[in-house]
C-alpha positions as a Python dict, from the first residue, in 0.01 Angstrom:
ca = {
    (1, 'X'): (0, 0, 0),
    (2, 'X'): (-210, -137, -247),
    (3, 'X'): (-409, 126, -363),
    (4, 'X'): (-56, 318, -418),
    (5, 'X'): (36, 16, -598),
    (6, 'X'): (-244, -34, -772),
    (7, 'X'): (-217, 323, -936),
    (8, 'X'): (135, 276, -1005),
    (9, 'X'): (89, -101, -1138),
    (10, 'X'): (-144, 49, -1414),
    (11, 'X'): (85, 265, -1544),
    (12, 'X'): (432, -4, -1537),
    (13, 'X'): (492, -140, -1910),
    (14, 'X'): (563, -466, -2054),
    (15, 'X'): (862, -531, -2212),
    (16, 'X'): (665, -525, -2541),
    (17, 'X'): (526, -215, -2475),
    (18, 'X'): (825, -50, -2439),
    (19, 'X'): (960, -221, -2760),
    (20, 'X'): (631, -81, -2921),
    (21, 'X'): (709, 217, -2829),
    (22, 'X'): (422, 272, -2619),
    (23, 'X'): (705, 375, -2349),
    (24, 'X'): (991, 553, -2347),
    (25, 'X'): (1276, 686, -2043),
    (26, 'X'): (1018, 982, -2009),
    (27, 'X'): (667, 778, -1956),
    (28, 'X'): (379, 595, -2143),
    (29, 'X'): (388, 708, -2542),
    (30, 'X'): (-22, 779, -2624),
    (31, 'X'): (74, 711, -3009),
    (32, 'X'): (170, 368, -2946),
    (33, 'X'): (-199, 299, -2784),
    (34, 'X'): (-421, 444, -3079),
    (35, 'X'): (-323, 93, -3157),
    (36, 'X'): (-677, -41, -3059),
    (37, 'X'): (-851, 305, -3010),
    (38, 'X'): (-1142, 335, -3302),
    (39, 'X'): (-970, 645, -3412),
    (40, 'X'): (-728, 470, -3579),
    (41, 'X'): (-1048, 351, -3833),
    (42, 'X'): (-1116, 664, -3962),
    (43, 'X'): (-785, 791, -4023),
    (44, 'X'): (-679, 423, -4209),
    (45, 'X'): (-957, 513, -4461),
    (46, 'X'): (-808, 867, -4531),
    (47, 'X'): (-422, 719, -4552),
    (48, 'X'): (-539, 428, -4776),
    (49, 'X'): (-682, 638, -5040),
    (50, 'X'): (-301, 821, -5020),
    (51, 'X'): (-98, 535, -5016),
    (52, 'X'): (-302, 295, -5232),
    (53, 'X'): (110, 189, -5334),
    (54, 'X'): (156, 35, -5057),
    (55, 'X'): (209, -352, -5107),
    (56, 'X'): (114, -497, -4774),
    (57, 'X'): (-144, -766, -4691),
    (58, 'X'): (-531, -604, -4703),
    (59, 'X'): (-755, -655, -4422),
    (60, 'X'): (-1141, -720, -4491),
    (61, 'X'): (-1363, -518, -4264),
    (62, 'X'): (-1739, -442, -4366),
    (63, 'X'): (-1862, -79, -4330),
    (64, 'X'): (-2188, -66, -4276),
    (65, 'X'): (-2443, 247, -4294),
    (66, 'X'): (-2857, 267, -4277),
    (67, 'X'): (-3041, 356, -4613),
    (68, 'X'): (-3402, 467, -4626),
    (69, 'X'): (-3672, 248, -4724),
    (70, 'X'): (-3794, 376, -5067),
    (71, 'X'): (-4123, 200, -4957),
    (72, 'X'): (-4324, 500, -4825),
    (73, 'X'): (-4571, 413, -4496),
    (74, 'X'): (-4944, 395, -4551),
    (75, 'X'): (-4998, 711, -4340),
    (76, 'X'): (-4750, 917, -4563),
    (77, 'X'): (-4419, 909, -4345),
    (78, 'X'): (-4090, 924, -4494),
    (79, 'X'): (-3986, 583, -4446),
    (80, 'X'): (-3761, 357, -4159),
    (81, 'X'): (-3421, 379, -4173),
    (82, 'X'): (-3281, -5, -4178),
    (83, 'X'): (-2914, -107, -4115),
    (84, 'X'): (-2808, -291, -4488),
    (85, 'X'): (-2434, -392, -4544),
    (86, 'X'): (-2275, -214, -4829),
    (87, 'X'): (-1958, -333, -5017),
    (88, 'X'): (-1646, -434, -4868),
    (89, 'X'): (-1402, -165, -4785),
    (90, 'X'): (-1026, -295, -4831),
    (91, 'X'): (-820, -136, -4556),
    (92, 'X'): (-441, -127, -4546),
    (93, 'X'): (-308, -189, -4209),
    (94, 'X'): (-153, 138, -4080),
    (95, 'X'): (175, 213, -4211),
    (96, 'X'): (421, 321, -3915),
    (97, 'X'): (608, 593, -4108),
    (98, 'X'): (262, 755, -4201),
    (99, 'X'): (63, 1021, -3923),
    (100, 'X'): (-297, 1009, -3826),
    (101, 'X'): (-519, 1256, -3962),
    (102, 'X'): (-525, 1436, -3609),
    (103, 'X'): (-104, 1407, -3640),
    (104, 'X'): (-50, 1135, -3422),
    (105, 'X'): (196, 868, -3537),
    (106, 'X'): (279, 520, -3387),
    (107, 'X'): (674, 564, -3222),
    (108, 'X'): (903, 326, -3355),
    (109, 'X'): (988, -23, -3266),
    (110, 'X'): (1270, -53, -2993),
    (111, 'X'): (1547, -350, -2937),
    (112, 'X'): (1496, -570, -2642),
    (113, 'X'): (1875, -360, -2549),
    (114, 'X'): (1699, -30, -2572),
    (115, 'X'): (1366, -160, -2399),
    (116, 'X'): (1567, -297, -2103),
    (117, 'X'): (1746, 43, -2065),
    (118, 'X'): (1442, 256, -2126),
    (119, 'X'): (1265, 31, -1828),
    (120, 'X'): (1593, 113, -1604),
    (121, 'X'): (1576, 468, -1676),
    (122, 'X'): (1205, 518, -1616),
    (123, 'X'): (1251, 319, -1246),
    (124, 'X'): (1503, 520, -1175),
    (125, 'X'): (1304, 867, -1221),
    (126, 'X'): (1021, 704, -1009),
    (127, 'X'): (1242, 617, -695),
    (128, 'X'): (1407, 954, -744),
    (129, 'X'): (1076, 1125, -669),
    (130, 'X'): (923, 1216, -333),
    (131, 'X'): (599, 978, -352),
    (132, 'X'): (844, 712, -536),
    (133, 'X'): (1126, 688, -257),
    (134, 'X'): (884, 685, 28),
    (135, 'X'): (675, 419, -191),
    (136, 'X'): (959, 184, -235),
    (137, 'X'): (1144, 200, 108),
    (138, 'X'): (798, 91, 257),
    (139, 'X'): (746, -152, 33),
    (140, 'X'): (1102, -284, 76),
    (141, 'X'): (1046, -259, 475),
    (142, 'X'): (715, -513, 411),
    (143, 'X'): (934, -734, 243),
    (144, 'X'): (1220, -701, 469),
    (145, 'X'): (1028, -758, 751),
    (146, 'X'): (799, -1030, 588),
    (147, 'X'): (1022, -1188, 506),
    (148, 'X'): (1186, -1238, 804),
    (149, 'X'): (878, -1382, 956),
    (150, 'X'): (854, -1622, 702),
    (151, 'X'): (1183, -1777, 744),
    (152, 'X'): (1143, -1781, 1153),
    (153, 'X'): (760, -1962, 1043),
    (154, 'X'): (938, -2233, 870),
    (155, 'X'): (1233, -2295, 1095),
    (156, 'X'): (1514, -2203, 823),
    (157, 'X'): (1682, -2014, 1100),
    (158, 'X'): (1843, -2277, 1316),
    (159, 'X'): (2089, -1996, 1491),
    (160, 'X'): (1720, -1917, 1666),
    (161, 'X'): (1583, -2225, 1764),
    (162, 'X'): (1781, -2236, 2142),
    (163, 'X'): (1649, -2458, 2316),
    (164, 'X'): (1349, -2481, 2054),
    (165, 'X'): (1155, -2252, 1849),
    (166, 'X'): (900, -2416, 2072),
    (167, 'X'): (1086, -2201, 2375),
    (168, 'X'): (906, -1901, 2498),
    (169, 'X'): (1263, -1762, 2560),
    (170, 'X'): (1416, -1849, 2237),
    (171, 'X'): (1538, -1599, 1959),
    (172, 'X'): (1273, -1697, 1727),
    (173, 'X'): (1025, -1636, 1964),
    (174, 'X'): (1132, -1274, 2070),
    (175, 'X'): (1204, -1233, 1681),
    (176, 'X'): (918, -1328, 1557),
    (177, 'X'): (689, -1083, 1827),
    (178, 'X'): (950, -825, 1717),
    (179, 'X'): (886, -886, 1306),
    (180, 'X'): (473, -899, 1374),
    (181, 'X'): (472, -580, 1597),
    (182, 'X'): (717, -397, 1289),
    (183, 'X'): (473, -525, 1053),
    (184, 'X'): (174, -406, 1218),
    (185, 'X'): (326, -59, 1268),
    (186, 'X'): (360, -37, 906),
    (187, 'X'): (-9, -151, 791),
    (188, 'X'): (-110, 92, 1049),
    (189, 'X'): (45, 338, 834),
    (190, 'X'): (-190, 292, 539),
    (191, 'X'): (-476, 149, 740),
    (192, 'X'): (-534, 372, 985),
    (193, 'X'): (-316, 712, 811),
    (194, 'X'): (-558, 692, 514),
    (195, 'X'): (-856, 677, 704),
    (196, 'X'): (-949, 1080, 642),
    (197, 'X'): (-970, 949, 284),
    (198, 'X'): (-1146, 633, 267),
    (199, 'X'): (-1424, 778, 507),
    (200, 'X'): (-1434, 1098, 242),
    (201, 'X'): (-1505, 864, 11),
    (202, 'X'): (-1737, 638, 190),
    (203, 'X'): (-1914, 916, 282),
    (204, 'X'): (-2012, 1045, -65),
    (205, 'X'): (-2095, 655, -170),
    (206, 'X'): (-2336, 712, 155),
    (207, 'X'): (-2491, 1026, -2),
    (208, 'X'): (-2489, 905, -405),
    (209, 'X'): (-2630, 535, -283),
    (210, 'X'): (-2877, 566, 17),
    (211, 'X'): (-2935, 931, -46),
    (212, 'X'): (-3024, 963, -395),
    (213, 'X'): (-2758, 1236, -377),
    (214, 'X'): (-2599, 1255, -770),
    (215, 'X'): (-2330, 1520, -674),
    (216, 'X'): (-2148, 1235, -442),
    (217, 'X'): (-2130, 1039, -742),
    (218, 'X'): (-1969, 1340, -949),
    (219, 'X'): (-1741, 1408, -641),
    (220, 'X'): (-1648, 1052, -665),
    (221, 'X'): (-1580, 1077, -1022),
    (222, 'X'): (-1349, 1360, -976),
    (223, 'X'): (-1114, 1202, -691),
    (224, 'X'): (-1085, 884, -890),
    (225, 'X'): (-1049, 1028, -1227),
    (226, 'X'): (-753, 836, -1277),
    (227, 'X'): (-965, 555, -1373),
    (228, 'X'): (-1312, 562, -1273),
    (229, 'X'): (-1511, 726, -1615),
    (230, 'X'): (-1901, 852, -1564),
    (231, 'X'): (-2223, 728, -1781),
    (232, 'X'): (-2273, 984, -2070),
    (233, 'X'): (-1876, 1103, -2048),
    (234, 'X'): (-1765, 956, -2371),
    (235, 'X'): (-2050, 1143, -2518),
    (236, 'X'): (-1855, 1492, -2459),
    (237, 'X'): (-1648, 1634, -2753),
    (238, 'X'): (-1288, 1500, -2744),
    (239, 'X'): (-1238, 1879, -2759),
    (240, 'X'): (-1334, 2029, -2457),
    (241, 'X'): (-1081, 2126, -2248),
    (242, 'X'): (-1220, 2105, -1877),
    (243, 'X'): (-1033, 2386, -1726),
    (244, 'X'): (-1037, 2603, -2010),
    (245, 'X'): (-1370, 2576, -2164),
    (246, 'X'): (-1729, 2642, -2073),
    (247, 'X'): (-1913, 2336, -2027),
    (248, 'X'): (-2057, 2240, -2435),
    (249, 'X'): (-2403, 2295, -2501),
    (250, 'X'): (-2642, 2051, -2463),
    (251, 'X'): (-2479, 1847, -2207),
    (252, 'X'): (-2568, 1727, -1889),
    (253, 'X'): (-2375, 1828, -1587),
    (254, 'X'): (-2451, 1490, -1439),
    (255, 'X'): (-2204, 1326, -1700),
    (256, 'X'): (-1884, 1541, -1578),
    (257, 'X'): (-1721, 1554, -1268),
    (258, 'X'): (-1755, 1785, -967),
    (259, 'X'): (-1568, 2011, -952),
    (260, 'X'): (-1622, 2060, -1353),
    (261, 'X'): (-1226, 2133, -1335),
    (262, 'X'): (-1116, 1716, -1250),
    (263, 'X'): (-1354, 1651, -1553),
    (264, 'X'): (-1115, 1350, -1805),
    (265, 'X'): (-839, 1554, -1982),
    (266, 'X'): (-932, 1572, -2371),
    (267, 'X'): (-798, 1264, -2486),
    (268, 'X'): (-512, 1221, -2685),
    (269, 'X'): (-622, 957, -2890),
    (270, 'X'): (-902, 1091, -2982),
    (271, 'X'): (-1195, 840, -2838),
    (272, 'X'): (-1292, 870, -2514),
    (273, 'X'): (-1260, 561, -2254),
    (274, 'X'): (-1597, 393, -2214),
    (275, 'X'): (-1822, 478, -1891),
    (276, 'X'): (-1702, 255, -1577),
    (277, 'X'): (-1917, -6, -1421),
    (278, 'X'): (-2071, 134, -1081),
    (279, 'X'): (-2042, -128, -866),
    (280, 'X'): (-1661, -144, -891),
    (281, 'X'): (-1651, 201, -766),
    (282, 'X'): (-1867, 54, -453),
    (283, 'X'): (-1609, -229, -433),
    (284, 'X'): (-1274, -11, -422),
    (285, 'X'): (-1412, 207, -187),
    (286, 'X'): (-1569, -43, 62),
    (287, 'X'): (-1225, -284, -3),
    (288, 'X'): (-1023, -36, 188),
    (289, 'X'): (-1277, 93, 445),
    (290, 'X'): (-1286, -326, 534),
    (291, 'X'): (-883, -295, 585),
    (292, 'X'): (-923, 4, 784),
    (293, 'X'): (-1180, -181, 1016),
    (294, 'X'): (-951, -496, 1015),
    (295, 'X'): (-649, -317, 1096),
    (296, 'X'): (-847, -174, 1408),
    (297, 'X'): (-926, -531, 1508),
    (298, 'X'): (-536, -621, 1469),
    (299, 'X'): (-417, -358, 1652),
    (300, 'X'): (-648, -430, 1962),
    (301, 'X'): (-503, -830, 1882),
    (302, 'X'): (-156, -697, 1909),
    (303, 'X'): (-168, -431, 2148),
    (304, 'X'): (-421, -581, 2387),
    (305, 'X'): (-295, -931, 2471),
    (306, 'X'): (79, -1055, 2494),
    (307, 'X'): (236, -1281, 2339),
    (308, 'X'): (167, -1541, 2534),
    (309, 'X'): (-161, -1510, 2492),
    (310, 'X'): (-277, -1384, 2160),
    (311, 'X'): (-394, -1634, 1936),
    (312, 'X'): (-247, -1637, 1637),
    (313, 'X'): (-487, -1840, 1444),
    (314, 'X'): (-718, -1490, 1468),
    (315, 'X'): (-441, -1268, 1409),
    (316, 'X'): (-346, -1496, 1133),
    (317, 'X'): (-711, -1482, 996),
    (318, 'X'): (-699, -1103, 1045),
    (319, 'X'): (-425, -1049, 828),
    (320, 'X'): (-556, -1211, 578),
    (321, 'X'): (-882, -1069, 535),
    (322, 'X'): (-737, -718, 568),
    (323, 'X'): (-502, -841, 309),
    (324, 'X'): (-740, -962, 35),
    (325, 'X'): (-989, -702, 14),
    (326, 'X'): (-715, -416, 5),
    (327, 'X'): (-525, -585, -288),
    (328, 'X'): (-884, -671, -458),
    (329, 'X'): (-924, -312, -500),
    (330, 'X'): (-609, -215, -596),
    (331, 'X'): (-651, -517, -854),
    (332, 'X'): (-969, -336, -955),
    (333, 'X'): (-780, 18, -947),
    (334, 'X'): (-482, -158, -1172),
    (335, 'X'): (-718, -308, -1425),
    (336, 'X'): (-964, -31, -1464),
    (337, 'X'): (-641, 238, -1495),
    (338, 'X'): (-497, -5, -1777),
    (339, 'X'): (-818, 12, -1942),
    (340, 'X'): (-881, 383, -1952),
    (341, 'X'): (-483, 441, -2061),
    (342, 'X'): (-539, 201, -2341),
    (343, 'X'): (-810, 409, -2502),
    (344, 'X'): (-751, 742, -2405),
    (345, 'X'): (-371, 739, -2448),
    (346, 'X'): (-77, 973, -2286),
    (347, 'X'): (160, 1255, -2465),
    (348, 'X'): (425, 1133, -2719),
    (349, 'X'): (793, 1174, -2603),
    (350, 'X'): (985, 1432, -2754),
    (351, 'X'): (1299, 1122, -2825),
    (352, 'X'): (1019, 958, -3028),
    (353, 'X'): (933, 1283, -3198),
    (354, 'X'): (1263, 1335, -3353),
    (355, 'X'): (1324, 947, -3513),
    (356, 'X'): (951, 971, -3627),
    (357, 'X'): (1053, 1335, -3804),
    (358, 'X'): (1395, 1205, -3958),
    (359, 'X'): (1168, 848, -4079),
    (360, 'X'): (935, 1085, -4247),
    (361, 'X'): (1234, 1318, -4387),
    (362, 'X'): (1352, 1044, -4527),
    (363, 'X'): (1030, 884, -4661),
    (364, 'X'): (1003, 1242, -4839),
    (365, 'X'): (1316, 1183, -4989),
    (366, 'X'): (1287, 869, -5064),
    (367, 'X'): (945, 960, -5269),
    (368, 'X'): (1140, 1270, -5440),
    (369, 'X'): (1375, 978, -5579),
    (370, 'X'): (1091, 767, -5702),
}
């Protein structure tokens, strides 16, 4: 459950991203993160120099660029290349109305009204789908269920308690077995239903780590493209198109994924996400092979001893364990997603495409006038 959530977590907005514009009824809006992408840089230079009329606040950045030392070396080389600062470059912060020199424009700014309903609408398609329905009625069964438990833990169900809660025979004894056996069918569902998966995955850690084996790291790379990115991948032309185009001259093999074909889609913004750190890749994958193991340990607890005498200080320890190193990688799988969307970016939606054409119709027009 949370890997799934941690895959959809990464992509669920903010309220001020959907304001932004960054997301729309359709999905995530890649325009509205060039924001922070160092695409944006390059393009601000071209736009200032055509809209120099603009009368907003300047921002100071340095450029920077190596110049040759005109001192030549004693044995006749043509000199060392040293970083110097040149002048400072006034840059006009980017005006919304105004697209990027690779045509991508930031969407514009939505009402807290029309973020709320855009929010609604997007949660809406998600349950509608296949993966979305059967994601949410589990989830709602854990916290059905859960919380259930709860309430019969801290004796807020006094219909229960006769004679006691204390009472073998009592309702919130015979509830509360029920609740923890319904609860432990459903973790087996992702605990032990997953394990064809996780022990894929473990296995090609086995072979990259302990084997020296780089094609289990590539393999790796490809089934968690979503947001794991390899060393030497932001290197590869924005371009390239990984199930269209031969692999570019000149690069390594080693720095896409295998197959070539779950290689990063060319990204939209124009910059490619920086290369992940390894060992978080060893951490997701070991983080749910631990919560497959505990979940074996909690099913002999709960299908091995009664009631009566299980202890529930070691299921209780159990569940937590299994609990905290399955939502520490989904964490990790949340995080690392946001980070990689953030850079890399998503399509614009085709709503935002027509009020950004009718704002620069009538910036047109309002130019003709001037």
């Amino acid at each position: 459950m949370f890997h799934a959530f941690g895959n959809v977590g990464s992509n669920i907005p903010a309220l001020d991203d959907i304001q932004s514009g960054k997301y729309d009824s359709n999905g995530w809006s890649g325009p509205g993160q060039r924001r922070n992408s160092k695409a944006r840089r390059d393009s601000d230079i071209q736009v200032m120099s055509l809209y120099r009329s603009r009368t907003l606040e300047p921002i100071q950045e340095p450029k920077k660029a190596a110049v040759i030392d005109e001192k030549k070396a004693a044995d006749g080389s043509e000199g060392i290349l040293t970083p110097q600062t040149e002048e400072t470059v006034t840059l006009t912060p980017h005006d919304p109305s105004v697209p990027y020199e690779n045509g991508y424009q930031f969407p514009p700014k939505h009402t807290k009204w029309q973020a709320t309903t855009i929010a609604a609408k997007g949660s809406w398609k998600f349950v509608t789908t296949p993966f979305g329905f059967l994601l949410t009625l589990y989830a709602l069964n854990i916290v059905a269920w859960g919380g259930m438990l709860f309430l019969i833990l801290i004796h807020a169900t006094p219909a229960m308690a006769h004679p006691s809660y204390n009472n073998w025979n009592s309702g919130a004894k015979k509830w509360l077995e029920i609740d923890a056996q319904i609860l432990n069918g459903l973790f087996c569902v992702t605990g032990l239903g997953l394990i064809p998966w996780r022990f894929r995955d473990l296995w090609y850690l086995i072979q990259w780590r302990y084997r020296k084996n780089g094609d289990g790291l590539r393999k790796l790379a490809g089934i968690h493209r979503g947001w794991f990115r390899l060393e030497g991948s932001q290197f590869v032309d924005v371009h390239w198109h990984q199930t269209e185009d031969p692999i570019p001259a000149g690069v390594n093999e080693n720095v896409l994924a295998l197959p070539v074909e779950l290689s990063p889609d060319p990204p939209l913004t124009g910059e490619r996400a920086s290369p992940s750190k390894y060992w978080l890749l060893d951490f997701v994958i070991w983080g749910f092979v631990w919560n497959t193991f505990l979940q074996i340990v909690l099913c002999g607890l709960m299908w091995g001893f009664g009631r009566r005498k299980r202890s529930g200080a070691a299921v209780g320890l159990i569940i937590s364990l299994a609990c905290i190193v399955a939502s520490a990688a989904g964490w990790v799988i949340f995080k690392e997603g946001k980070r990689v969307k953030k850079v890399e970016g998503v399509p614009v939606s085709e709503e935002d495409m027509k009020i950004l054409k009718e704002m620069r119709e009538k910036e047109r027009e309002s130019a003709n006038n001037v």
